[in-house]
Amino acid sequence: EENDDDDASLEKKKKNYPKVTIVAAHEGQVARATAFRKVLQKLSGDEDIKMAFISKRREFGAQKEYEPMLVGDVKGRKCIIVDDIVNTGKTLVSGIELLAESGADGVYAWATHGVFHVPGNDAPQLIQGAKGLEFLLVSNTVTYEGLLPSKVRQLSIAPLLAEAIARALHNQSISGILNLDEVEKKGLKKRRYD
């Protein structure tokens, strides 16, 4: 009977989730965005999380400018752009603009590294001015001494590193930290140290 209550509670929560599309910032991020989508589906219980990507192919190899093209459905959906690095912010901002023009109901972004520390880099200000962006979340893997604007948020990786070190000290799997399938298959909750 407890399982029925859990299932009903999950169904109620799913009805309150917004419609979401995970968007790879460019072709090179499709695998990362797919993995992100899979984890979000598993954690939320919502299978209706869609996938899209932005093509930034250039007609000629040395060509600097490109016309981004969206592949996938974002109309009326909350979008989460996934990328590995934000450096100048230009790719991100062009993606945000494209999603807004394509009818996205709101845009969030996640990048592993925010490389904003180079003198003269105005990426944080460029991102702050991006209409349609709710916020960008980056890890604190690259030090930035200045104050970041409100649309650029940093997430500390310290708990993840501490967990990895604790697992190594206890001869446990480090890769298992992020392996949701392994935990689900065994039906066991592994001890966490964070």
mmCIF file of N, CA, C and O in Angstrom, residues 20 44 58 96 102 127 133 159 164 174 191:
data_model
loop_
_atom_site.group_PDB
_atom_site.id
_atom_site.type_symbol
_atom_site.label_atom_id
_atom_site.label_comp_id
_atom_site.label_asym_id
_atom_site.label_seq_id
_atom_site.Cartn_x
_atom_site.Cartn_y
_atom_site.Cartn_z
ATOM 1 N N VAL A 20 9.648 20.244 -20.525
ATOM 2 C CA VAL A 20 11.070 20.591 -20.622
ATOM 3 C C VAL A 20 11.691 19.979 -21.874
ATOM 4 O O VAL A 20 11.372 18.850 -22.245
ATOM 5 N N SER A 44 13.194 12.829 -12.040
ATOM 6 C CA SER A 44 11.865 13.454 -11.987
ATOM 7 C C SER A 44 10.737 12.452 -12.217
ATOM 8 O O SER A 44 9.595 12.728 -11.860
ATOM 9 N N ARG A 58 29.516 25.595 -39.965
ATOM 10 C CA ARG A 58 29.911 26.673 -40.860
ATOM 11 C C ARG A 58 30.021 26.105 -42.271
ATOM 12 O O ARG A 58 30.405 24.956 -42.448
ATOM 13 N N ILE A 96 20.321 31.178 -27.008
ATOM 14 C CA ILE A 96 19.193 31.704 -26.224
ATOM 15 C C ILE A 96 18.239 32.472 -27.125
ATOM 16 O O ILE A 96 17.016 32.290 -27.068
ATOM 17 N N SER A 102 12.030 30.764 -31.341
ATOM 18 C CA SER A 102 11.349 29.517 -31.699
ATOM 19 C C SER A 102 10.223 29.164 -30.740
ATOM 20 O O SER A 102 9.651 28.079 -30.808
ATOM 21 N N ILE A 127 26.018 37.749 -21.038
ATOM 22 C CA ILE A 127 25.024 36.757 -20.608
ATOM 23 C C ILE A 127 23.937 37.418 -19.765
ATOM 24 O O ILE A 127 22.755 37.114 -19.912
ATOM 25 N N LEU A 133 16.873 34.520 -21.012
ATOM 26 C CA LEU A 133 17.633 33.632 -20.128
ATOM 27 C C LEU A 133 17.212 33.853 -18.685
ATOM 28 O O LEU A 133 17.231 34.982 -18.196
ATOM 29 N N PRO A 159 31.524 19.189 -2.787
ATOM 30 C CA PRO A 159 30.884 17.957 -2.298
ATOM 31 C C PRO A 159 31.147 16.750 -3.206
ATOM 32 O O PRO A 159 31.344 15.635 -2.725
ATOM 33 N N ALA A 164 34.137 11.679 -3.966
ATOM 34 C CA ALA A 164 35.071 10.854 -4.743
ATOM 35 C C ALA A 164 36.278 10.452 -3.895
ATOM 36 O O ALA A 164 36.703 9.282 -3.924
ATOM 37 N N ILE A 174 34.320 5.109 -7.736
ATOM 38 C CA ILE A 174 34.177 6.555 -7.887
ATOM 39 C C ILE A 174 33.174 6.858 -8.997
ATOM 40 O O ILE A 174 32.321 7.732 -8.848
ATOM 41 N N ARG A 191 26.340 3.692 0.497
ATOM 42 C CA ARG A 191 26.618 4.710 1.496
ATOM 43 C C ARG A 191 27.305 5.884 0.836
ATOM 44 O O ARG A 191 28.238 5.742 0.072
#
